Short mmCIF file of C-alpha atoms and ligand atoms in Angstrom, two decimals:
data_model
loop_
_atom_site.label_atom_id
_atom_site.label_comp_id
_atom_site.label_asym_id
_atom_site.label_seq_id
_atom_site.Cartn_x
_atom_site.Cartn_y
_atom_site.Cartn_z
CA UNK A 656 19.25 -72.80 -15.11
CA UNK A 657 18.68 -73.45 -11.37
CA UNK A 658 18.05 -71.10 -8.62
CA UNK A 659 21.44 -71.71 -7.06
CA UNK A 660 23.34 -70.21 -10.16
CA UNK A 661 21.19 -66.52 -9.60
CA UNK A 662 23.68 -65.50 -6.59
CA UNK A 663 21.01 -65.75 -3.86
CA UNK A 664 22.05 -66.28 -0.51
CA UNK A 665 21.35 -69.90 0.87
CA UNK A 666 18.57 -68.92 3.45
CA UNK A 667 16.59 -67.56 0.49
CA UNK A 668 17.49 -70.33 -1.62
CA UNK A 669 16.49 -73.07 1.39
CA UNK A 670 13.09 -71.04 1.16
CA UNK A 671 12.63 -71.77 -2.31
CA UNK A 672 13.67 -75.51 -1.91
CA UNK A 673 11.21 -75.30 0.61
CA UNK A 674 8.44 -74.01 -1.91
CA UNK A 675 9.55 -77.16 -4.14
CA UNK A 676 10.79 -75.18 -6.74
CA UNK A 677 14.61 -75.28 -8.20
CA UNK A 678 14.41 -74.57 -11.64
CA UNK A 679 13.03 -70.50 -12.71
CA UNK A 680 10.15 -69.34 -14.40
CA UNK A 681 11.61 -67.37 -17.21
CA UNK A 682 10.48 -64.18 -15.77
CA UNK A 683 12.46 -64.99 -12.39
CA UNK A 684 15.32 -65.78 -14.04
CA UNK A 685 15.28 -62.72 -16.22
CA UNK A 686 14.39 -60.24 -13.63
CA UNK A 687 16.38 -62.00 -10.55
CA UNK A 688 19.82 -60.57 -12.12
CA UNK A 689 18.49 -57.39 -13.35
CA UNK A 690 16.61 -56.15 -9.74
CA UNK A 691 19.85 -57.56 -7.84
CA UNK A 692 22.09 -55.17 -9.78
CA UNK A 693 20.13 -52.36 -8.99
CA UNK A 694 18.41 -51.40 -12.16
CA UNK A 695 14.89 -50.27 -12.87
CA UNK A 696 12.66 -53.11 -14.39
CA UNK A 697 9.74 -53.10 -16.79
CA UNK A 698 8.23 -56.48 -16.95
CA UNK A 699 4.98 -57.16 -19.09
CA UNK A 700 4.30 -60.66 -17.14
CA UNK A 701 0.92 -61.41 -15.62
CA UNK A 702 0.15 -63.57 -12.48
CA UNK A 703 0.84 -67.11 -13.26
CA UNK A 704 4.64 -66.62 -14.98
CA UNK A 705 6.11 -66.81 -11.22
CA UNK A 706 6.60 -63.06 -11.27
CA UNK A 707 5.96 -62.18 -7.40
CA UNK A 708 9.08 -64.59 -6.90
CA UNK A 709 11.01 -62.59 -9.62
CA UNK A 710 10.58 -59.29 -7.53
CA UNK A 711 10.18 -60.45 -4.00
CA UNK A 712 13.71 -62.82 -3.84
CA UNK A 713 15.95 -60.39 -5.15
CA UNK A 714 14.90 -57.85 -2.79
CA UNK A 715 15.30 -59.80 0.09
CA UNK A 716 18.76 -60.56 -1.08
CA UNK A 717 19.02 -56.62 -1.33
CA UNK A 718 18.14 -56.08 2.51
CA UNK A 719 19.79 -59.43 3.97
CA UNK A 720 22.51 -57.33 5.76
CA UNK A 721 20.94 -54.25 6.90
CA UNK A 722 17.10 -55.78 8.69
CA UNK A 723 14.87 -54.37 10.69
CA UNK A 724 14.90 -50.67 10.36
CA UNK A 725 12.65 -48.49 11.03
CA UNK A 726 10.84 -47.50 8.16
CA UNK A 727 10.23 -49.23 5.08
CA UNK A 728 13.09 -49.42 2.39
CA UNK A 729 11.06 -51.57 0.09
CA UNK A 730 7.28 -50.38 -0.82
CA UNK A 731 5.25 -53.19 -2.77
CA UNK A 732 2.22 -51.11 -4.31
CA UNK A 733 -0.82 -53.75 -5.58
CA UNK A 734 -4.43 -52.72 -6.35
CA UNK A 735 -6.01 -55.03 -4.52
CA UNK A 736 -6.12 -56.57 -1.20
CA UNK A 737 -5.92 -60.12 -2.38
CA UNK A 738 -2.48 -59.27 -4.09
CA UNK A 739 -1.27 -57.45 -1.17
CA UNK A 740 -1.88 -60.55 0.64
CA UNK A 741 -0.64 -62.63 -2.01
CA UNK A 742 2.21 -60.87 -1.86
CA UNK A 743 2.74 -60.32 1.80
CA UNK A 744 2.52 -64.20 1.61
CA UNK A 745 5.30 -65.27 -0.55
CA UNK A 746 7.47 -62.48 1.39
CA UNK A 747 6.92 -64.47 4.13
CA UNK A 748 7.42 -67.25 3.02
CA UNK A 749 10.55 -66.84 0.84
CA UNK A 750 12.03 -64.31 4.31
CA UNK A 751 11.14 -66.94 6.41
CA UNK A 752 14.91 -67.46 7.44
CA UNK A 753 16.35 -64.23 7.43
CA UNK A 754 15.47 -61.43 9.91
CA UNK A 755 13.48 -58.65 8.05
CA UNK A 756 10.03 -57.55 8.89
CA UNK A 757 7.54 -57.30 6.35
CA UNK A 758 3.57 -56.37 6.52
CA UNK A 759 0.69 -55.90 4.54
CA UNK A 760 -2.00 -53.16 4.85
CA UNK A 761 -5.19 -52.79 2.77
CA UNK A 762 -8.34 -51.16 3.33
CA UNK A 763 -11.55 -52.74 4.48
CA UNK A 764 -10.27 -53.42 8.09
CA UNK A 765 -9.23 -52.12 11.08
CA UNK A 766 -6.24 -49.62 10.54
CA UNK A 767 -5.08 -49.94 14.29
CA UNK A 768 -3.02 -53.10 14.25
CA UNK A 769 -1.09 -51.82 11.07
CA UNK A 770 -0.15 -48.99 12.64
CA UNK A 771 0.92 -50.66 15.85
CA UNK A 772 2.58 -52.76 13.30
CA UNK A 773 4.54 -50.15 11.25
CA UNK A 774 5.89 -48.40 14.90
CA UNK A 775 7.68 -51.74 15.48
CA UNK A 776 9.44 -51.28 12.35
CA UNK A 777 9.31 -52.32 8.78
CA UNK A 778 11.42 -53.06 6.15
CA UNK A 779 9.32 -54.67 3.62
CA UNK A 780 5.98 -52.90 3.23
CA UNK A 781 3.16 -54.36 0.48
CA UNK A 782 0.11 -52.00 0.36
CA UNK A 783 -2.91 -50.74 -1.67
CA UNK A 784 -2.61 -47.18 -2.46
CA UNK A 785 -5.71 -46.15 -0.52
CA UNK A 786 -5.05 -47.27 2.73
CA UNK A 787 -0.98 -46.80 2.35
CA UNK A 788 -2.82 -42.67 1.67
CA UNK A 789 -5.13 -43.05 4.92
CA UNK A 790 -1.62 -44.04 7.16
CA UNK A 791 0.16 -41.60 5.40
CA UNK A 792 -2.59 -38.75 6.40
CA UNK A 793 -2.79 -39.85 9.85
CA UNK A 794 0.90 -39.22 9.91
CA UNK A 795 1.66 -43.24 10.86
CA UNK A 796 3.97 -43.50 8.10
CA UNK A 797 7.53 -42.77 6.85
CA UNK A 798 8.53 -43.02 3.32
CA UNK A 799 11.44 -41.19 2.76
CA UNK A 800 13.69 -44.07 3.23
CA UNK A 801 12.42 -46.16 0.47
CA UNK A 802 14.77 -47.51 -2.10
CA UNK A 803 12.84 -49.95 -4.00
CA UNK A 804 9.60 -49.47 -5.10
CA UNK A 805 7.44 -52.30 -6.93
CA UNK A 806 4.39 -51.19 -8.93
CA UNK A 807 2.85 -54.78 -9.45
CA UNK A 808 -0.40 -55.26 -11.67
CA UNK A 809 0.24 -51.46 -12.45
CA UNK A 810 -2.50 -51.59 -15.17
CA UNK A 811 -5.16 -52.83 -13.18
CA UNK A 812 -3.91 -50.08 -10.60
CA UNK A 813 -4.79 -47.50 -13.30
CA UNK A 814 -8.10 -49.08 -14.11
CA UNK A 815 -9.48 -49.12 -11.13
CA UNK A 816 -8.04 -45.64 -10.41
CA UNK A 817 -5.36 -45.02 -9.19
CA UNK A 818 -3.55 -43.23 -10.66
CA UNK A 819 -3.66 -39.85 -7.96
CA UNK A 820 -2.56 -41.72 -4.95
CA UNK A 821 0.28 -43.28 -6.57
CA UNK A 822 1.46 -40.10 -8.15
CA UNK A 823 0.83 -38.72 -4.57
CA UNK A 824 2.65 -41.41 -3.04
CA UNK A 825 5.54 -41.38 -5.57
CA UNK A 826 6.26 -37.44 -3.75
CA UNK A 827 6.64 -39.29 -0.33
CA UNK A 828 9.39 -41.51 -1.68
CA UNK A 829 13.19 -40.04 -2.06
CA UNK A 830 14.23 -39.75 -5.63
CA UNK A 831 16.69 -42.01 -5.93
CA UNK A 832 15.60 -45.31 -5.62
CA UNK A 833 14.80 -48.62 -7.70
CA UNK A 834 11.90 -48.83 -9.81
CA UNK A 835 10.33 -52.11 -10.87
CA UNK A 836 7.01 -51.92 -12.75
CA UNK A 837 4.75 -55.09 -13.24
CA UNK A 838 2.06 -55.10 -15.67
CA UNK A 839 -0.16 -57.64 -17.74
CA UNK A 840 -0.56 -54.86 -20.70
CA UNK A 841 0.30 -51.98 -22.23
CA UNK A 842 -1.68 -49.30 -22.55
CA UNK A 843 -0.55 -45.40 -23.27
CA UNK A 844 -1.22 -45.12 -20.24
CA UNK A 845 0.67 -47.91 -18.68
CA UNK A 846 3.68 -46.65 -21.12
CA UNK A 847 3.13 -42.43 -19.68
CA UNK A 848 3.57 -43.77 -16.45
CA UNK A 849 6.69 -45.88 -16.99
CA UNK A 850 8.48 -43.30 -18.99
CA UNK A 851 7.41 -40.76 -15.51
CA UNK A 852 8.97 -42.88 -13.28
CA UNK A 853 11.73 -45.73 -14.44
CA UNK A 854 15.39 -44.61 -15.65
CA UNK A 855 16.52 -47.06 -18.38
CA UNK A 856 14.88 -50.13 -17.25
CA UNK A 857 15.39 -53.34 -18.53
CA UNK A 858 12.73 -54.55 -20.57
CA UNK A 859 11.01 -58.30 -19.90
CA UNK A 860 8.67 -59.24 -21.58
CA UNK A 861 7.35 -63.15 -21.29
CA UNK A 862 4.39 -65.22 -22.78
CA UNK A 863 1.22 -65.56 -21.03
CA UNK A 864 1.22 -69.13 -19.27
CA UNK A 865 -2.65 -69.21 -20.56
CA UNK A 866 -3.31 -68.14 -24.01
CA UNK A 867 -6.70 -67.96 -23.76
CA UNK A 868 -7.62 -64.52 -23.28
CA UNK A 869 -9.56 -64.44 -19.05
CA UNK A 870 -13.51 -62.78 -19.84
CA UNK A 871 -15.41 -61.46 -17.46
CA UNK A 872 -19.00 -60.86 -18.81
CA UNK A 873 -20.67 -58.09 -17.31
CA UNK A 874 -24.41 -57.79 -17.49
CA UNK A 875 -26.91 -55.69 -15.41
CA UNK A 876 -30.45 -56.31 -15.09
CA UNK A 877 -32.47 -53.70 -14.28
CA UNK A 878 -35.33 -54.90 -12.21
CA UNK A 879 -38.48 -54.38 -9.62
CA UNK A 880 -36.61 -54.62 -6.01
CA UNK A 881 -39.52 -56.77 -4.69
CA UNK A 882 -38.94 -59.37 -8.26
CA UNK A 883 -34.96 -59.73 -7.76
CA UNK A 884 -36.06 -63.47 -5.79
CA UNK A 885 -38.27 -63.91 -9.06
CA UNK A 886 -35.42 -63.17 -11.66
CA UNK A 887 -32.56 -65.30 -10.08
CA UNK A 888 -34.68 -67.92 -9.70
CA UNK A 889 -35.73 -67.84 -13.61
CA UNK A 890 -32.35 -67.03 -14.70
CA UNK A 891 -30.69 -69.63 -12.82
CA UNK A 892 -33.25 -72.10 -14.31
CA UNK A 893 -33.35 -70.70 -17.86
CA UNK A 894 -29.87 -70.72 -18.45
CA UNK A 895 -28.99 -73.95 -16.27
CA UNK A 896 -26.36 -72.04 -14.07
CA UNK A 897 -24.71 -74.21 -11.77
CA UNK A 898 -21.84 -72.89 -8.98
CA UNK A 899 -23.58 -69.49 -8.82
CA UNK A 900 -21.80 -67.51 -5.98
CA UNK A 901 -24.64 -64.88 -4.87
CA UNK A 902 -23.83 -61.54 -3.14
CA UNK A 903 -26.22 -59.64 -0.73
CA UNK A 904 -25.42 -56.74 1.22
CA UNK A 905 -26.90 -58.07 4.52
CA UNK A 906 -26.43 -61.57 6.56
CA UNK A 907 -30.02 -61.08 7.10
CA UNK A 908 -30.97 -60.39 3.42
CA UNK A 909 -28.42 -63.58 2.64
CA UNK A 910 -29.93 -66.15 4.86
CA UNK A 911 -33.33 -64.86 3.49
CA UNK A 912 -32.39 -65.53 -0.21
CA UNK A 913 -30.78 -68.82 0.51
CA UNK A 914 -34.26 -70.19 2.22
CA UNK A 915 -36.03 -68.25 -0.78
CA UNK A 916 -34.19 -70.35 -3.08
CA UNK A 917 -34.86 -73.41 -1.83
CA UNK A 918 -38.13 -73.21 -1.58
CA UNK A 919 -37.61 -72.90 -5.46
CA UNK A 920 -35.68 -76.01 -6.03
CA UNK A 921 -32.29 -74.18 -6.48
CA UNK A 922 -29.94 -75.71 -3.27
CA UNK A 923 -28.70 -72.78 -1.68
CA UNK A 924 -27.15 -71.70 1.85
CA UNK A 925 -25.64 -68.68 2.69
CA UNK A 926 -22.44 -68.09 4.36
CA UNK A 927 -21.43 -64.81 6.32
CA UNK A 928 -20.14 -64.03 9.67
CA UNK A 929 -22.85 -65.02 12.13
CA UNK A 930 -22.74 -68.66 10.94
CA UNK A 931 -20.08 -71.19 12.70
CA UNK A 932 -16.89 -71.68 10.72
CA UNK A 933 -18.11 -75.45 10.45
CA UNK A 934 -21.32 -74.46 8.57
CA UNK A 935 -19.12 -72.41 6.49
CA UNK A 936 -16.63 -74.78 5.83
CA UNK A 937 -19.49 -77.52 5.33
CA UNK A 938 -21.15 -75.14 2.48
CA UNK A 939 -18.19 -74.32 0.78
CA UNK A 940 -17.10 -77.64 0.79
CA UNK A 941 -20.49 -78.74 -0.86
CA UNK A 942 -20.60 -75.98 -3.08
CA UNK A 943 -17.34 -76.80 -4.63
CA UNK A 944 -17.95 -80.19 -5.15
CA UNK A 945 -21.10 -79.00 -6.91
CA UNK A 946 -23.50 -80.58 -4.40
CA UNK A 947 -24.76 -76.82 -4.09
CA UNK A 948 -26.12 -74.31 -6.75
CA UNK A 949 -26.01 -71.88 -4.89
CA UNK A 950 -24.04 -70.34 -2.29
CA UNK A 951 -24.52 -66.65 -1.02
CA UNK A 952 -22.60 -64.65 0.72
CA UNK A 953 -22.13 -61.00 2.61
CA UNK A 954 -18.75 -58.88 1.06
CA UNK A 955 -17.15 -59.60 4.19
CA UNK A 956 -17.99 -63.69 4.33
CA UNK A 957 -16.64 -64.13 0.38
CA UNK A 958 -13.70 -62.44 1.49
CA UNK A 959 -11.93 -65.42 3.63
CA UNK A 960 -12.78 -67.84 1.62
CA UNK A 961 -10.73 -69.70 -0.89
CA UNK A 962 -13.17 -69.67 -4.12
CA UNK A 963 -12.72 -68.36 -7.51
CA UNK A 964 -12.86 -69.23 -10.88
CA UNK A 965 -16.30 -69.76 -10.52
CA UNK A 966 -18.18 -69.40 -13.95
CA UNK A 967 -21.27 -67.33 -12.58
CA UNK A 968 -21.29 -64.26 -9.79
CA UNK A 969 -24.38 -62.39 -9.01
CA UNK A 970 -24.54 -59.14 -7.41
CA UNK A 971 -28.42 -59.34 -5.97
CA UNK A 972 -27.39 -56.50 -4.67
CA UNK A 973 -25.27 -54.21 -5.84
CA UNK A 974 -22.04 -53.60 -2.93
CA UNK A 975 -22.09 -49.96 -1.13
CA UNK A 976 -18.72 -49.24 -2.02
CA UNK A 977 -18.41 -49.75 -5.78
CA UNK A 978 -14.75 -51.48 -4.93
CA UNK A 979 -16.84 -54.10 -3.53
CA UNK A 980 -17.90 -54.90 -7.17
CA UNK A 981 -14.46 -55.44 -8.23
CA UNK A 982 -13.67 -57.87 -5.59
CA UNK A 983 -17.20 -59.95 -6.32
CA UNK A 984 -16.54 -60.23 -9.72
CA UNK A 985 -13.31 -61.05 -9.67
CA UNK A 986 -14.33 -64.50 -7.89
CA UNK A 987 -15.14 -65.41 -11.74
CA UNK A 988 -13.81 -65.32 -15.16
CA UNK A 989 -10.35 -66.36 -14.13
CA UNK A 990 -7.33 -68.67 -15.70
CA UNK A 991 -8.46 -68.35 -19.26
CA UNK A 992 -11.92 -69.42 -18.02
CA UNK A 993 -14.57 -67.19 -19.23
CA UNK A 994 -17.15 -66.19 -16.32
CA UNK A 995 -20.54 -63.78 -16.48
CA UNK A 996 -21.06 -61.75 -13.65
CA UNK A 997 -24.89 -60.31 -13.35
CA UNK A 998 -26.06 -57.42 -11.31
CA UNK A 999 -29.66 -57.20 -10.49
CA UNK A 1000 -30.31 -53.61 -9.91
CA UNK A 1001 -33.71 -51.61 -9.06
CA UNK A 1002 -34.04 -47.97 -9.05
CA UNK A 1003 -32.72 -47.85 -5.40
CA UNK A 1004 -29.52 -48.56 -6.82
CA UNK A 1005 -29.01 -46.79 -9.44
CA UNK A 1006 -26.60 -44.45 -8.06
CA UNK A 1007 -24.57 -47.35 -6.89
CA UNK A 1008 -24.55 -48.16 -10.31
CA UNK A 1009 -23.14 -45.23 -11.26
CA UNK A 1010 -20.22 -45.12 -8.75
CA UNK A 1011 -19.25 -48.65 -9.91
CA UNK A 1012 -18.75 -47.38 -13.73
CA UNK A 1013 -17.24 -43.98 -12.38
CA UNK A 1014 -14.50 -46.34 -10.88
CA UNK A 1015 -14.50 -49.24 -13.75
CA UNK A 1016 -14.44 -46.00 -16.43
CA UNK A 1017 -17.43 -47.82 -18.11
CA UNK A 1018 -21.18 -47.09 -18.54
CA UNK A 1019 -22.93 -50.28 -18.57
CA UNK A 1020 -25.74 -50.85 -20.83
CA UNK A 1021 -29.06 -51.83 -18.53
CA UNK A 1022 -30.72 -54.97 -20.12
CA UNK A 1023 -34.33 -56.31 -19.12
CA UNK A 1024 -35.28 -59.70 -18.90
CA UNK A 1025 -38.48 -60.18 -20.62
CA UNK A 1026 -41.33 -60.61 -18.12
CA UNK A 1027 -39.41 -58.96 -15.60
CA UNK A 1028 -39.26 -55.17 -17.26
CA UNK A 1029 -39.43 -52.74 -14.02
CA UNK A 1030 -40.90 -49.64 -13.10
CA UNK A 1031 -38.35 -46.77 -13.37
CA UNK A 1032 -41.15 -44.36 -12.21
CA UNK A 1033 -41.03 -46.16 -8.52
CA UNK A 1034 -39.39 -43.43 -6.05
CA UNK A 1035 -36.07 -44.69 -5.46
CA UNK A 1036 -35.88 -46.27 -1.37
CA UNK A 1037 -32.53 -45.39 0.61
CA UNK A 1038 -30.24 -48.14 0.85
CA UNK A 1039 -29.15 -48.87 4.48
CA UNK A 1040 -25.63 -47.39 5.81
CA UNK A 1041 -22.67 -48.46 4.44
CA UNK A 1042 -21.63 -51.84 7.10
CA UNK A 1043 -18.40 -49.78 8.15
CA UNK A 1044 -16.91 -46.36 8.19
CA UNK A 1045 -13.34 -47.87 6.77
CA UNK A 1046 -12.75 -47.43 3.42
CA UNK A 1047 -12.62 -50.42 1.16
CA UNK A 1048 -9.60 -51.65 -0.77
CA UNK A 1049 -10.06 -52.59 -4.17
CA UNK A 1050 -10.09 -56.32 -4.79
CA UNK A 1051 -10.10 -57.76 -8.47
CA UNK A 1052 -8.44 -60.19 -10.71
CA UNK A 1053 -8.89 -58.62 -13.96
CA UNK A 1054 -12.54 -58.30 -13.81
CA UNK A 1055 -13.11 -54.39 -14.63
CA UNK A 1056 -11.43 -54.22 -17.66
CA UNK A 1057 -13.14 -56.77 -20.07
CA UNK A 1058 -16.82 -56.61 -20.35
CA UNK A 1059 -19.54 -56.96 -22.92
CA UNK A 1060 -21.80 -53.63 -21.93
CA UNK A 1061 -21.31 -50.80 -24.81
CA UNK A 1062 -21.16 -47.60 -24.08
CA UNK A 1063 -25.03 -45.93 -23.58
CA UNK A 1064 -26.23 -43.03 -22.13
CA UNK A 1065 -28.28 -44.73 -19.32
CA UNK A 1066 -31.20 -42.69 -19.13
CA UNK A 1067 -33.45 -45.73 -17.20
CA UNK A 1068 -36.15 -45.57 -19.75
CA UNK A 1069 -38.29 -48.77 -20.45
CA UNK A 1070 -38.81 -49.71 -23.81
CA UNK A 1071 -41.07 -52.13 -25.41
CA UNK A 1072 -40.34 -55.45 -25.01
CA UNK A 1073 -38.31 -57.05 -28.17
CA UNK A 1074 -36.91 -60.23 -28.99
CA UNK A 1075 -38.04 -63.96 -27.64
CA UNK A 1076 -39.06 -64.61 -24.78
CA UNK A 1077 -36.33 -65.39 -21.86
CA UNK A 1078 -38.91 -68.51 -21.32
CA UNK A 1079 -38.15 -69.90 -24.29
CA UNK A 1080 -34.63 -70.73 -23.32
CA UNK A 1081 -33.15 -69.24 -26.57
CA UNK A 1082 -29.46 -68.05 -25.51
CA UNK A 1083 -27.99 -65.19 -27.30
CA UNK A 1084 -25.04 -65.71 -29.24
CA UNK A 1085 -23.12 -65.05 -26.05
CA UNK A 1086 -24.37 -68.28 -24.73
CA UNK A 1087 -25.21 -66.40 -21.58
CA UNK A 1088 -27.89 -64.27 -21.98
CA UNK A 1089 -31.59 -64.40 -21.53
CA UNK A 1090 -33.69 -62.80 -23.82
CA UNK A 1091 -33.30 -58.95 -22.95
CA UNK A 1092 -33.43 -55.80 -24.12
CA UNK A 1093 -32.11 -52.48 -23.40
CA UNK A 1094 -33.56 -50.19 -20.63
CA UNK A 1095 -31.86 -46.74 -21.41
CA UNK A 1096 -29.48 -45.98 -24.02
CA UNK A 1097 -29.02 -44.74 -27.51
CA UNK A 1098 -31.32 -45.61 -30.73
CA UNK A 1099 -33.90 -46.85 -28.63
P1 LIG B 1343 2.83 -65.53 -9.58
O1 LIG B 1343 2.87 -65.28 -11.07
O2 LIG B 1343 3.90 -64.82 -8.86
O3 LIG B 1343 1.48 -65.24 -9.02
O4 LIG B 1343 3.13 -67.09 -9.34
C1 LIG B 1343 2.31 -68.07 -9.87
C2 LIG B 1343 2.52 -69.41 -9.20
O5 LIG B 1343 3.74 -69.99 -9.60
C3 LIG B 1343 2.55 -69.35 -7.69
O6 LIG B 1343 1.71 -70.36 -7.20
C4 LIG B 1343 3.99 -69.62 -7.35
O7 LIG B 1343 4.09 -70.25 -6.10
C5 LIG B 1343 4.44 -70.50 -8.47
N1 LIG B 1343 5.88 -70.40 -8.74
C6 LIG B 1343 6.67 -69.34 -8.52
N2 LIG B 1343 7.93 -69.61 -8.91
C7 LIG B 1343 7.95 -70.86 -9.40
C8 LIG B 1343 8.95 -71.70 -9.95
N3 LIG B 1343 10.19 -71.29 -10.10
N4 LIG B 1343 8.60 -72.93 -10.34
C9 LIG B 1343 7.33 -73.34 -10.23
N5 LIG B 1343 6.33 -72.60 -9.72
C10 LIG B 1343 6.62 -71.38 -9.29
#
């Protein structure tokens, strides 16, 4: 089958030509048909089948002769920002001949250009619930004129939350409408809300493009804050990690960490906004061509650049808003590529700690490295403000919902010591792991 035989209008199909594709993904040709005659969808298809395609160019062949009105008649819902963009992109791109107006909004930046934005007039609107809930409650936003409404990644929505501002948002929408509901899995969950909100959808259903199932190991350290330099630096040695991207909360603390580093034979430079885009673009470039071990960067710095994949992430320090975490470790662990993310975390953060498994619905277990066993009796220090006063967006790529951790009561005991030594370089069976042990949970 080609595109041309689907019934799309030729600017949509010079798009695609464009794109250099002629021939569907199964998914597109599946749901291309279905969406165009108006029905609700449920598609299990992941990123990677060619599914933002299979929603976004039958909708634009749904508004071709009725653009620009006022308020949105198609609302794209993602969890994260990255998918928003994603998303926003290939509207673009796909549109880029025919007259509607599309935007993206997510959290994490300033909301006053989207709402200069949405006054001009939308009709394609791609959003993450939260900030799609702040425009809403500043009364910027219109959503009674909706009449298709895309739940994409709708599982990873509901993992990392949710679920309230959707349902809330679903109330702003008129009734009658078109449903199409995107998601990698399955869950009761994912199957409540579907059977809430779609009226005899079709049902697609198409094979992973990857088989191998994407991992993200999850592992926190717990840790003295003045020894976090003293860990990496044996942990990055021990277990011979190369292409480490390194998080700190502070362009300050990053710079400090990169010069720390090299001063311990691990090549390192740190990235964030104060530095020139050609120093940036320089240590990227390095770092991807595995020149560098190390590169770390501020929330804010990772954020615009183009790097993922990447088999190790370390959270030095754990992110303010527990999002944040998301995003990080979803730089790793994806394509089928199995990736360990680490979080060093001293008793200053351990309330961070606990917002990030509030909003990953986990409880980590706490692991020390041998030699490197804290002091939980230390009076927790205040971490310093929160960098803005927006709210983040979630950011992930499937991070949250694989991990290793078992469920413990984290109590942030110390226990003895167990186990060989870390020095020795014996790897766990995971083939990631130092030798640790547990620092609060059950049976110990
Ligand atoms: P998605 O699953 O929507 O994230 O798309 C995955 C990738 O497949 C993107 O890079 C798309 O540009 C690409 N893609 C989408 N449709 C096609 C197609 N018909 N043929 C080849 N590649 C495509």
């Amino acid at each position: 089958m080609k595109f041309t035989e689907l019934g799309l209008a030729e600017p949509i199909l010079r798009a695609v030509a464009e794109q250099g594709y002629d021939t569907p993904t199964p998914i597109q040709a599946q749901a291309i048909p279905q969406v165009l005659a108006g029905g609700d969808l449920l598609a299990a298809a992941q990123t990677g089948t060619g599914k933002t395609a299979g929603f976004t160019l039958p909708i634009l062949q749904r508004l071709i002769g009725t653009p620009n009105q006022k308020h949105p008649r198609v609302l794209v819902l993602t969890p994260t920002r990255e998918l928003a963009a994603q998303v926003g992109e290939s509207v673009h791109n796909y549109g880029k001949y025919l007259k509607l107006k599309s935007m993206v909004m997510f959290g994490g930046v300033n909301i006053n250009p989207q709402t200069d934005k949405l006054r001009r007039g939308v009709d394609i609107l791609v959003a993450t619930p939260g900030r799609l809930m702040d425009h809403h409650g500043q009364g910027n936003i219109d959503l009674s004129h909706v009449e298709i409404l895309v739940l994409d990644e709708a599982d990873r929505m509901l993992d990392m939350g949710f679920i309230h501002d959707i349902k809330r948002i679903f109330k702003l929408l008129p009734k009658q409408r078109q449903n199409l509901l995107f998601s990698a899995t399955f869950s009761d969950e994912i199957r409540t809300l579907a059977q809430g909100l779609l009226h005899e959808p079709k049902t697609i259903e198409v094979a992973r493009r990857n088989s191998t199932v994407e991992v993200i190991e999850q592992t926190i350290y717990t840790v003295d804050r003045e020894r976090k330099r003293e860990l990496l630096t044996h942990l990055i040695k021990a277990q011979n990690w190369f292409q480490v991207l390194v998080f700190t909360r502070t362009k300050h603390g990053a710079n400090r960490l990169a010069e720390q580093l090299d001063k311990d034979g691990i090549s390192a430079m740190a990235i964030h906004g104060n530095k020139s885009q050609g120093a940036r673009t320089r240590a990227l470039n390095e770092f991807k061509d595995g020149k560098l071990q190390v590169l770390v960067a501020t929330d804010i710095a990772a954020r615009g650049i183009d790097i993922d994949q990447l088999p190790y992430v370390v959270n030095y320090e754990l992110p303010q808003v527990a999002e944040d975490y998301v995003h990080r470790i979803g730089r790793t662990g994806r394509a089928g590529a199995t990736g360990l993310a680490v979080s060093l975390v001293c008793v200053d953060e351990f309330k961070l700690l606990k917002d990030i498994e509030r909003l990953t619905h986990r409880e980590f277990t706490r692991y020390a490295v041998k030699g490197f066993e804290p002091d939980l009796s230390v009076k927790p220090e205040p971490i310093q403000k929160p960098r803005t006063g927006v709210r983040s967006s979630p950011a992930n790529r499937g991070g949250a919902r694989t991990s290793s951790a078992k469920p413990v009561s984290p109590q942030n005991r110390i226990n003895r010591p167990q186990g060989p030594t870390a020095h020795g370089a014996k790897k766990p069976a995971s083939g990631h792991k130092p030798s640790m042990h547990r620092t609060g949970g059950r049976g110990q």
